[in-house]
CSV table of C-alpha atoms in Angstrom, one decimal:
chain,number,residue,atom,x,y,z
Q,1,UNK,CA,274.5,63.6,200.8
Q,2,UNK,CA,277.5,62.2,200.0
Q,3,UNK,CA,277.2,58.5,198.8
Q,4,UNK,CA,279.1,55.6,197.2
Q,5,UNK,CA,278.9,55.2,193.8
Q,6,UNK,CA,279.4,51.7,191.7
Q,7,UNK,CA,279.9,51.5,188.2
Q,8,UNK,CA,278.7,50.0,185.8
Q,9,UNK,CA,275.6,49.1,187.5
Q,10,UNK,CA,274.9,45.7,185.4
Q,11,UNK,CA,278.9,43.9,183.7
Q,12,UNK,CA,277.3,40.4,181.0
Q,13,UNK,CA,280.7,38.9,180.6
Q,14,UNK,CA,281.3,35.5,179.5
Q,15,UNK,CA,282.4,32.8,181.6
Q,16,UNK,CA,286.1,32.6,182.2
Q,17,UNK,CA,286.4,36.3,181.6
Q,18,UNK,CA,288.2,39.2,183.4
Q,19,UNK,CA,285.9,41.7,184.9
Q,20,UNK,CA,286.8,45.0,187.6
Q,21,UNK,CA,284.1,46.3,189.4
Q,22,UNK,CA,284.6,49.9,190.3
Q,23,UNK,CA,283.6,52.0,193.6
Q,24,UNK,CA,284.1,55.3,194.7
Q,25,UNK,CA,284.0,56.0,198.2
Q,26,UNK,CA,282.4,58.2,199.9
Q,27,UNK,CA,285.8,60.9,200.1
Q,28,UNK,CA,287.1,60.7,203.6
Q,29,UNK,CA,285.9,57.0,205.1
Q,30,UNK,CA,288.8,54.9,205.9
Q,31,UNK,CA,287.0,51.4,205.6
Q,32,UNK,CA,286.3,49.9,202.1
Q,33,UNK,CA,284.5,46.7,201.7
Q,34,UNK,CA,283.3,44.3,199.1
Q,35,UNK,CA,280.2,41.9,199.5
Q,36,UNK,CA,278.1,39.8,196.8
Q,37,UNK,CA,274.8,38.6,196.8
Q,38,UNK,CA,273.9,36.0,194.9
Q,39,UNK,CA,269.7,36.0,193.5
Q,40,UNK,CA,267.9,35.0,196.4
Q,41,UNK,CA,270.7,35.1,199.4
Q,42,UNK,CA,271.7,37.2,202.1
Q,43,UNK,CA,274.5,39.0,202.0
Q,44,UNK,CA,278.2,38.0,201.5
Q,45,UNK,CA,281.3,39.0,203.3
Q,46,UNK,CA,284.1,39.3,200.5
Q,47,UNK,CA,287.1,41.7,201.4
Q,48,UNK,CA,288.0,44.6,204.1
Q,49,UNK,CA,290.4,47.1,203.7
Q,50,UNK,CA,292.2,49.9,205.4
Q,51,UNK,CA,295.1,51.9,205.0
Q,52,UNK,CA,296.2,49.9,201.1
Q,53,UNK,CA,296.0,47.0,202.7
Q,54,UNK,CA,293.6,44.0,203.6
Q,55,UNK,CA,292.9,44.0,206.9
Q,56,UNK,CA,290.2,40.8,205.8
Q,57,UNK,CA,288.8,38.6,204.0
Q,58,UNK,CA,285.9,35.7,203.3
Q,59,UNK,CA,286.9,32.0,202.3
Q,60,UNK,CA,285.4,33.3,199.3
Q,61,UNK,CA,288.0,35.6,198.5
Q,62,UNK,CA,289.8,33.2,196.6
Q,63,UNK,CA,293.4,34.0,194.5
Q,64,UNK,CA,290.0,34.4,192.1
Q,65,UNK,CA,289.3,37.8,193.3
Q,66,UNK,CA,291.8,40.7,194.2
Q,67,UNK,CA,291.8,44.3,195.6
Q,68,UNK,CA,293.0,47.5,194.5
Q,69,UNK,CA,293.3,51.6,195.7
Q,70,UNK,CA,294.5,52.7,192.6
Q,71,UNK,CA,294.1,56.3,193.2
Q,72,UNK,CA,293.2,58.6,195.6
Q,73,UNK,CA,289.3,57.8,194.8
Q,74,UNK,CA,288.6,54.3,193.3
Q,75,UNK,CA,288.6,51.0,194.9
Q,76,UNK,CA,288.4,48.3,192.4
Q,77,UNK,CA,287.5,44.4,192.8
Q,78,UNK,CA,289.2,41.9,190.2
Q,79,UNK,CA,287.3,38.9,189.4
Q,80,UNK,CA,289.7,36.8,187.2
Q,81,UNK,CA,288.7,33.9,185.0
Q,82,UNK,CA,285.1,34.2,185.6
Q,83,UNK,CA,282.8,31.7,186.0
Q,84,UNK,CA,278.8,30.9,186.2
Q,85,UNK,CA,278.6,30.9,189.9
Q,86,UNK,CA,280.1,34.2,190.3
Q,87,UNK,CA,276.8,35.4,188.7
Q,88,UNK,CA,275.9,38.0,191.5
Q,89,UNK,CA,275.2,41.2,192.7
Q,90,UNK,CA,278.6,43.0,193.8
Q,91,UNK,CA,278.1,45.9,196.4
Q,92,UNK,CA,280.5,48.8,197.5
Q,93,UNK,CA,280.8,50.2,201.2
Q,94,UNK,CA,282.6,51.9,203.2
Q,95,UNK,CA,283.1,54.1,206.8
Q,96,UNK,CA,284.7,56.7,208.6
Q,97,UNK,CA,286.2,54.8,211.0
Q,98,UNK,CA,285.1,50.2,210.7
Q,99,UNK,CA,281.1,49.3,210.7
Q,100,UNK,CA,281.2,49.1,215.1
Q,101,UNK,CA,281.7,53.1,215.5
Q,102,UNK,CA,280.1,54.1,212.2
Q,103,UNK,CA,277.5,54.4,209.6
Q,104,UNK,CA,278.6,52.3,207.2
Q,105,UNK,CA,277.0,53.1,203.4
Q,106,UNK,CA,276.5,50.8,200.4
Q,107,UNK,CA,277.3,51.6,196.8
Q,108,UNK,CA,274.1,50.7,194.9
Q,109,UNK,CA,275.4,47.7,193.2
Q,110,UNK,CA,276.7,45.9,190.4
Q,111,UNK,CA,275.0,43.3,188.8
Q,112,UNK,CA,277.8,40.5,187.7
Q,113,UNK,CA,276.1,38.2,185.4
Q,114,UNK,CA,277.9,35.2,184.2
Q,115,UNK,CA,276.6,33.9,180.4
M,1,UNK,CA,281.8,29.9,211.9
M,2,UNK,CA,279.9,33.3,212.6
M,3,UNK,CA,276.3,33.8,212.4
M,4,UNK,CA,273.1,35.6,212.5
M,5,UNK,CA,269.5,33.2,212.2
M,6,UNK,CA,266.6,35.1,210.6
M,7,UNK,CA,262.8,33.4,210.3
M,8,UNK,CA,262.5,34.2,206.0
M,9,UNK,CA,259.0,35.6,206.5
M,10,UNK,CA,257.0,36.5,204.9
M,11,UNK,CA,255.3,38.4,206.8
M,12,UNK,CA,252.1,40.3,205.6
M,13,UNK,CA,250.0,42.5,207.7
M,14,UNK,CA,248.0,44.9,206.9
M,15,UNK,CA,248.8,49.3,207.1
M,16,UNK,CA,248.6,49.7,211.3
M,17,UNK,CA,249.6,47.2,212.2
M,18,UNK,CA,252.6,46.1,214.8
M,19,UNK,CA,254.8,43.6,214.0
M,20,UNK,CA,257.8,42.0,215.5
M,21,UNK,CA,260.8,41.0,213.7
M,22,UNK,CA,263.5,38.4,215.8
M,23,UNK,CA,267.0,37.0,215.0
M,24,UNK,CA,269.3,35.0,216.7
M,25,UNK,CA,273.2,35.1,216.9
M,26,UNK,CA,276.4,32.8,217.6
M,27,UNK,CA,278.7,34.9,218.7
M,28,UNK,CA,278.8,35.7,222.0
M,29,UNK,CA,281.7,38.3,221.8
M,30,UNK,CA,280.2,40.4,219.6
M,31,UNK,CA,279.6,43.8,220.7
M,32,UNK,CA,277.9,45.5,217.4
M,33,UNK,CA,274.3,45.5,216.6
M,34,UNK,CA,272.4,46.8,213.6
M,35,UNK,CA,268.9,46.6,211.5
M,36,UNK,CA,269.1,47.5,207.7
M,37,UNK,CA,266.9,47.8,205.8
M,38,UNK,CA,267.0,46.3,202.0
M,39,UNK,CA,264.8,47.6,198.7
M,40,UNK,CA,264.6,45.0,195.9
M,41,UNK,CA,267.4,44.6,194.4
M,42,UNK,CA,268.8,47.3,195.6
M,43,UNK,CA,271.9,48.1,198.1
M,44,UNK,CA,271.3,47.5,202.0
M,45,UNK,CA,270.5,51.4,204.4
M,46,UNK,CA,271.4,51.4,207.7
M,47,UNK,CA,267.6,51.3,209.7
M,48,UNK,CA,269.3,51.5,213.4
M,49,UNK,CA,271.6,50.3,215.6
M,50,UNK,CA,271.2,47.9,218.5
M,51,UNK,CA,272.0,49.4,222.0
M,52,UNK,CA,272.0,46.8,225.2
M,53,UNK,CA,269.1,49.1,226.9
M,54,UNK,CA,267.2,48.7,223.9
M,55,UNK,CA,266.5,52.2,221.8
M,56,UNK,CA,263.1,53.8,219.7
M,57,UNK,CA,264.0,55.3,216.3
M,58,UNK,CA,260.1,56.8,215.6
M,59,UNK,CA,258.0,53.9,215.3
M,60,UNK,CA,260.9,51.3,215.6
M,61,UNK,CA,262.2,49.2,218.4
M,62,UNK,CA,265.2,46.9,218.5
M,63,UNK,CA,266.3,45.2,221.2
M,64,UNK,CA,269.0,42.6,222.3
M,65,UNK,CA,269.4,39.9,224.6
M,66,UNK,CA,272.8,39.2,225.3
M,67,UNK,CA,271.9,35.9,227.7
M,68,UNK,CA,269.8,34.6,225.0
M,69,UNK,CA,272.2,35.8,221.7
M,70,UNK,CA,269.0,37.3,219.9
M,71,UNK,CA,268.0,41.1,218.6
M,72,UNK,CA,264.5,42.1,218.1
M,73,UNK,CA,263.0,44.9,215.6
M,74,UNK,CA,259.4,45.9,216.5
M,75,UNK,CA,257.3,48.0,214.3
M,76,UNK,CA,254.3,50.3,215.3
M,77,UNK,CA,251.8,51.6,213.3
M,78,UNK,CA,253.3,49.4,210.2
M,79,UNK,CA,253.3,51.7,206.8
M,80,UNK,CA,253.1,51.1,202.8
M,81,UNK,CA,256.7,52.2,202.2
M,82,UNK,CA,257.8,49.5,205.2
M,83,UNK,CA,257.5,46.8,202.6
M,84,UNK,CA,261.0,45.5,202.0
M,85,UNK,CA,263.1,43.1,203.6
M,86,UNK,CA,264.8,43.6,206.8
M,87,UNK,CA,268.7,42.6,208.1
M,88,UNK,CA,270.2,41.6,211.2
M,89,UNK,CA,273.3,42.6,211.1
M,90,UNK,CA,276.6,41.6,213.9
M,91,UNK,CA,280.0,43.7,212.9
M,92,UNK,CA,282.3,41.5,213.8
M,93,UNK,CA,284.8,42.8,216.4
M,94,UNK,CA,287.6,42.1,214.6
M,95,UNK,CA,290.2,44.8,212.7
M,96,UNK,CA,288.3,45.0,209.5
M,97,UNK,CA,284.4,45.2,211.0
M,98,UNK,CA,283.2,43.6,208.9
M,99,UNK,CA,278.8,42.8,208.7
M,100,UNK,CA,277.9,39.8,209.4
M,101,UNK,CA,273.7,39.6,207.7
M,102,UNK,CA,271.1,37.7,208.2
M,103,UNK,CA,269.5,36.0,205.6
M,104,UNK,CA,266.8,38.4,206.0
M,105,UNK,CA,262.9,38.8,207.0
M,106,UNK,CA,260.6,40.1,204.5
M,107,UNK,CA,257.7,42.6,205.2
M,108,UNK,CA,255.0,43.4,202.8
M,109,UNK,CA,252.7,45.8,204.5
M,110,UNK,CA,249.2,45.7,202.7
M,111,UNK,CA,246.4,47.6,202.7
């Protein structure tokens, strides 16, 4: 069964450092997303990406964050100058034609710990 | 701001019990809803879509009440493996199609 894969599974970084979280969406999917979940809290939308551009971003997704699809398979989330409150599980998701019509598949997540 | 609200639980039930969860959503224009399941520290996985007429998938039944803006999930004959957090989700009617998650309802099924 095709799946969304994320690397690394766990990333520890020092406050102020930059991190790049990587995702390989399912190959025929066109819509890509990043979500985050702070421990004990709800899953929160960060950004959606379609046709090589951001289609929507939340108020969380400020200038500290950026996304990129550098080639035909990877989808990355860059967090600059990390803060303690960026510690969370970050989930990448993809769907074939938008989650309203088809299932959104989630990767297993990257646990980011900022120390 | 579009929100989805759920009772966080936990719901502790014996094996074989029937359990029901509800959630409410704030956006009256929302069209698509889902129930996702999340095991501890794992990714959310789609359990089922929620259709206006109600729908059933094995032991699981989902209902949508647009007038009251609430969604329900009924689990019959609960199994130990049903223990998880159940996430009520609103798919925002927007170009991006983002998912708006409730905080989840924790279910623990005991032998």
